[in-house]
Coordinates of C-alpha atoms in Angstrom, one line a residue:
X1154 CA 11.5 27.3 -34.5
X1155 CA 12.5 27.7 -30.9
X1156 CA 14.7 30.4 -29.2
X1157 CA 16.8 29.1 -26.4
X1158 CA 17.3 31.8 -23.8
X1159 CA 20.1 31.6 -21.2
X1160 CA 21.6 34.1 -18.8
X1161 CA 24.6 34.4 -21.1
X1162 CA 22.3 35.0 -24.1
X1163 CA 20.4 37.8 -22.2
X1164 CA 23.6 39.8 -21.7
X1165 CA 24.9 39.1 -25.2
X1166 CA 21.7 40.1 -26.9
X1167 CA 21.4 43.3 -24.9
X1168 CA 25.0 44.1 -25.7
X1169 CA 24.4 43.5 -29.4
X1170 CA 21.3 45.7 -29.3
X1171 CA 23.3 48.5 -27.6
X1172 CA 26.0 48.3 -30.2
X1173 CA 23.4 48.5 -32.9
X1174 CA 22.0 51.6 -31.3
X1175 CA 25.4 53.3 -31.1
X1176 CA 26.2 52.3 -34.7
X1177 CA 22.9 53.8 -36.0
X1178 CA 23.5 57.0 -34.0
X1179 CA 27.0 57.4 -35.4
X1180 CA 25.7 56.7 -38.9
X1181 CA 22.7 59.2 -38.6
X1182 CA 24.9 61.8 -37.0
X1183 CA 27.2 61.9 -40.0
X1184 CA 24.3 63.5 -42.0
X1185 CA 23.9 66.5 -39.7
X1186 CA 24.1 69.8 -41.5
X1187 CA 27.0 72.1 -40.4
X1188 CA 27.2 74.9 -42.9
X1189 CA 27.0 75.9 -46.6
X1190 CA 28.4 78.6 -48.7
X1191 CA 27.2 79.8 -52.1
X1192 CA 28.6 82.2 -54.6
X1193 CA 26.5 85.3 -55.3
X1194 CA 27.1 85.1 -59.0
X1195 CA 24.6 82.8 -60.7
X1196 CA 24.5 81.0 -64.1
X1197 CA 21.6 80.6 -66.4
X1198 CA 19.6 77.4 -66.3
X1199 CA 20.5 74.9 -69.0
X1200 CA 23.9 76.6 -69.5
X1201 CA 27.1 74.6 -70.2
X1202 CA 28.2 75.2 -66.6
X1203 CA 25.1 73.5 -65.3
X1204 CA 26.0 70.5 -67.4
X1205 CA 29.5 70.6 -65.8
X1206 CA 28.0 70.7 -62.3
X1207 CA 25.7 67.8 -63.0
X1208 CA 28.7 65.8 -64.3
X1209 CA 30.7 66.7 -61.2
X1210 CA 28.0 65.7 -58.8
X1211 CA 27.5 62.4 -60.6
X1212 CA 31.2 61.8 -60.5
X1213 CA 31.4 62.6 -56.8
X1214 CA 28.8 60.0 -55.9
X1215 CA 30.3 57.4 -58.2
X1216 CA 33.9 58.0 -56.9
X1217 CA 32.8 57.8 -53.2
X1218 CA 31.4 54.4 -53.9
X1219 CA 34.6 53.1 -55.5
X1220 CA 37.7 55.2 -54.9
X1221 CA 37.5 56.0 -51.2
X1222 CA 37.1 58.9 -48.8
X1223 CA 38.6 61.7 -50.9
X1224 CA 39.0 62.7 -54.6
X1225 CA 39.5 65.9 -56.7
X1226 CA 38.0 66.7 -60.1
X1227 CA 38.6 69.1 -63.0
X1228 CA 35.9 68.8 -65.6
X1229 CA 35.5 70.7 -68.9
X1230 CA 37.9 72.1 -71.4
X1231 CA 40.0 74.7 -69.7
X1232 CA 39.8 77.7 -69.9
X1233 CA 36.3 77.2 -71.1
X1234 CA 33.4 78.9 -69.3
X1235 CA 32.1 75.4 -68.5
X1236 CA 35.2 74.3 -66.6
X1237 CA 34.6 73.3 -63.0
X1238 CA 37.0 72.4 -60.2
X1239 CA 35.8 70.4 -57.2
X1240 CA 36.5 67.8 -54.5
X1241 CA 34.8 65.7 -51.8
X1242 CA 36.1 64.3 -48.6
X1243 CA 34.7 62.2 -45.8
X1244 CA 35.7 62.1 -42.2
X1245 CA 38.5 59.7 -41.7
X1246 CA 36.7 57.4 -39.3
X1247 CA 33.8 56.6 -41.7
X1248 CA 33.5 53.3 -43.4
X1249 CA 33.5 53.6 -47.3
X1250 CA 29.8 52.6 -47.4
X1251 CA 28.8 55.3 -44.9
X1252 CA 31.0 57.8 -46.8
X1253 CA 29.1 57.1 -49.9
X1254 CA 25.7 57.6 -48.2
X1255 CA 26.9 60.8 -46.6
X1256 CA 28.1 62.1 -50.0
X1257 CA 24.8 61.2 -51.6
X1258 CA 23.0 63.3 -49.0
X1259 CA 25.4 66.2 -49.5
X1260 CA 25.0 66.1 -53.3
X1261 CA 21.2 66.1 -52.9
X1262 CA 21.4 69.1 -50.6
X1263 CA 24.0 71.3 -52.3
X1264 CA 21.7 71.9 -55.4
X1265 CA 18.8 72.9 -53.1
X1266 CA 20.9 75.2 -50.9
X1267 CA 22.9 76.8 -53.7
X1268 CA 20.8 76.7 -56.9
X1269 CA 22.5 78.0 -60.0
X1270 CA 25.7 79.1 -58.1
X1271 CA 29.1 79.2 -59.8
X1272 CA 30.6 78.1 -56.5
X1273 CA 29.2 76.0 -53.6
X1274 CA 30.4 74.4 -50.4
X1275 CA 28.5 72.1 -48.2
X1276 CA 29.7 70.6 -44.9
X1277 CA 27.9 67.8 -43.2
X1278 CA 29.1 66.2 -39.9
X1279 CA 30.6 63.3 -41.8
X1280 CA 31.5 64.7 -45.3
X1281 CA 32.3 67.7 -47.4
X1282 CA 31.6 68.7 -51.0
X1283 CA 32.9 71.8 -52.9
X1284 CA 33.0 73.1 -56.4
X1285 CA 34.1 76.4 -58.0
X1286 CA 34.5 78.0 -61.4
X1287 CA 38.1 78.9 -60.4
X1288 CA 41.0 76.5 -59.5
X1289 CA 41.2 76.3 -55.7
X1290 CA 42.7 72.8 -55.5
X1291 CA 46.0 72.6 -53.6
X1292 CA 45.8 76.2 -52.5
X1293 CA 45.9 76.9 -48.7
X1294 CA 43.0 78.9 -47.2
X1295 CA 42.6 79.4 -43.5
X1296 CA 39.4 81.4 -43.6
X1297 CA 37.1 80.6 -40.7
X1298 CA 33.9 79.2 -42.2
X1299 CA 31.9 78.1 -39.1
X1300 CA 32.4 77.8 -35.4
X1301 CA 30.3 76.1 -32.7
X1302 CA 30.9 76.6 -29.0
X1303 CA 29.3 75.1 -25.9
X1304 CA 28.8 76.7 -22.5
X1305 CA 31.9 77.2 -20.4
X1306 CA 33.4 74.2 -18.5
X1307 CA 32.8 74.1 -14.8
X1308 CA 36.0 72.1 -14.2
X1309 CA 39.2 73.5 -12.7
X1310 CA 42.5 74.0 -14.4
X1311 CA 42.9 70.3 -15.0
X1312 CA 40.4 70.4 -17.8
X1313 CA 42.2 73.2 -19.6
X1314 CA 45.6 71.4 -19.3
X1315 CA 44.0 68.3 -20.8
X1316 CA 42.4 70.4 -23.5
X1317 CA 45.6 72.1 -24.4
X1318 CA 47.4 68.7 -24.6
X1319 CA 44.7 67.4 -27.0
X1320 CA 45.0 70.5 -29.2
X1321 CA 48.8 70.4 -29.2
X1322 CA 48.6 66.9 -30.6
X1323 CA 46.1 67.9 -33.3
X1324 CA 48.2 70.9 -34.1
X1325 CA 51.3 68.7 -34.5
X1326 CA 49.8 66.6 -37.3
X1327 CA 52.4 65.9 -40.0
X1328 CA 50.0 64.9 -42.8
X1329 CA 46.4 65.4 -43.9
X1330 CA 45.1 62.2 -42.4
X1331 CA 42.3 62.0 -39.8
X1332 CA 43.9 62.6 -36.4
X1333 CA 42.4 61.6 -33.0
X1334 CA 43.7 62.7 -29.6
X1335 CA 42.7 62.2 -26.0
X1336 CA 44.0 63.3 -22.6
X1337 CA 42.1 62.4 -19.5
X1338 CA 38.5 63.4 -19.9
X1339 CA 39.1 65.5 -23.0
X1340 CA 39.0 64.1 -26.5
X1341 CA 39.3 65.7 -29.9
X1342 CA 40.0 65.2 -33.6
X1343 CA 41.0 67.1 -36.7
X1344 CA 41.6 66.7 -40.4
X1345 CA 42.8 68.6 -43.4
X1346 CA 41.4 68.4 -46.9
X1347 CA 43.5 66.0 -48.9
X1348 CA 44.6 68.6 -51.5
X1349 CA 46.9 70.3 -48.9
X1350 CA 50.6 69.7 -48.5
X1351 CA 51.8 68.6 -45.1
X1352 CA 53.2 72.1 -44.3
X1353 CA 49.9 73.8 -45.4
X1354 CA 47.9 71.3 -43.3
X1355 CA 50.0 72.0 -40.2
X1356 CA 49.5 75.7 -40.7
X1357 CA 45.8 75.3 -41.2
X1358 CA 45.4 73.2 -38.0
X1359 CA 47.6 75.6 -36.1
X1360 CA 45.2 78.4 -37.1
X1361 CA 42.2 76.2 -36.3
X1362 CA 43.6 75.6 -32.7
X1363 CA 44.2 79.3 -32.2
X1364 CA 40.7 80.1 -33.4
X1365 CA 39.2 77.5 -31.0
X1366 CA 40.8 79.1 -28.1
X1367 CA 40.0 82.7 -29.3
X1368 CA 36.4 82.2 -30.4
X1369 CA 35.3 79.6 -27.9
X1370 CA 37.4 80.5 -24.8
X1371 CA 36.6 78.2 -21.9
X1372 CA 33.9 76.1 -23.7
X1373 CA 33.6 72.5 -22.6
X1374 CA 33.2 71.5 -26.3
X1375 CA 34.1 73.4 -29.4
X1376 CA 34.3 73.0 -33.2
X1377 CA 35.9 75.2 -35.8
X1378 CA 35.8 74.7 -39.5
X1379 CA 38.3 76.5 -41.7
X1380 CA 38.1 76.4 -45.5
X1381 CA 40.7 73.6 -45.7
X1382 CA 40.7 71.9 -42.3
X1383 CA 38.7 71.5 -39.1
X1384 CA 39.5 70.8 -35.4
X1385 CA 37.3 70.0 -32.4
X1386 CA 37.5 68.9 -28.8
X1387 CA 35.0 68.0 -26.1
X1388 CA 34.9 66.9 -22.5
X1389 CA 33.9 63.3 -22.1
X1390 CA 30.1 63.0 -21.6
X1391 CA 29.4 66.5 -23.0
X1392 CA 27.3 66.5 -26.2
X1393 CA 25.2 69.7 -26.1
X1394 CA 26.8 72.3 -28.4
X1395 CA 24.2 74.8 -27.6
X1396 CA 25.6 78.1 -28.9
X1397 CA 24.9 77.2 -32.5
X1398 CA 22.9 74.2 -33.4
X1399 CA 22.9 72.1 -36.5
X1400 CA 20.0 72.0 -39.0
X1401 CA 16.9 71.4 -36.8
X1402 CA 15.1 69.1 -39.2
X1403 CA 18.1 66.8 -39.5
X1404 CA 18.4 66.7 -35.7
X1405 CA 14.7 65.9 -35.4
X1406 CA 15.1 63.0 -37.8
X1407 CA 18.1 61.7 -35.8
X1408 CA 16.1 62.0 -32.5
X1409 CA 13.2 60.2 -34.0
X1410 CA 15.4 57.4 -35.2
X1411 CA 17.1 57.0 -31.8
X1412 CA 13.7 57.1 -30.1
X1413 CA 12.4 54.3 -32.3
X1414 CA 15.5 52.2 -31.7
X1415 CA 15.5 52.8 -27.9
X1416 CA 11.8 51.8 -27.9
X1417 CA 12.6 48.6 -29.8
X1418 CA 15.5 47.8 -27.4
X1419 CA 13.3 48.4 -24.4
X1420 CA 10.6 46.2 -25.8
X1421 CA 13.0 43.4 -26.6
X1422 CA 14.5 43.7 -23.1
X1423 CA 11.0 43.4 -21.5
X1424 CA 10.3 40.4 -23.7
X1425 CA 13.5 38.7 -22.7
X1426 CA 12.6 39.2 -19.0
X1427 CA 9.1 37.8 -19.5
X1428 CA 10.3 34.8 -21.4
X1429 CA 12.9 34.1 -18.7
X1430 CA 10.2 34.3 -16.0
X1431 CA 7.9 32.0 -17.9
X1432 CA 10.8 29.6 -18.4
X1433 CA 11.5 29.5 -14.7
X1434 CA 7.8 29.1 -13.9
X1435 CA 7.4 26.2 -16.3
X1436 CA 7.6 22.6 -14.9
X1437 CA 11.2 21.6 -14.8
X1438 CA 12.4 25.2 -15.2
X1439 CA 15.5 26.3 -13.3

């Protein structure tokens, strides 16, 4: 089998490799650990509630592979001690297949982070899983769960005007769908959990925007996660959220993956150049 290399093929192949790299980075980044919360009250191993949790986690993985990016669950015979309420949701820009993989990762981690807990919440960059012994579904909750702020922006007032434009758009969301906004060099997105009404979602995002400005001030990039929504913004080209980092082991794995792919791309690029030189040096080469 022969590979025909042309100048057009060079550019096309390098572009495809770059797109592959970006795709893998986005996919790996969705697994990054953000935060977890566990109830202090524990249940006994092999209890009926443990069986309900196992059924819930199995249902979450199954649903994310079939139903879509969001679903709620009520399992057990209410008001039995084994009744469990829960939901999962993926970030709105994830493909269903990536959502399912993210949920599988979250389900694996939640049992390790919150063993024998009557209630647990786990937020990854790309997805969210929560279960409780009480019914929290459809009920608003603007509690700040986690915030992440970068260093201050060195830009002038233009940055803050752009940031405020982005946050105003996020705050004006009329439904719970994934919302993206940009203004000049500033970008952002936000999303509510699907069990909120439009009014409750708007209220949650308004609170999230207020907390971003209060907690992170003049940060060039900031994220805030409330119990039922999240909002974030960043200045284009800024990726180092250094005040609070994600789970180091996950970040290391992402870094290793990217390093491997970059190495492969570099090797292929060198190979292309060498083959091109050989082709030009060969008799009849142009």
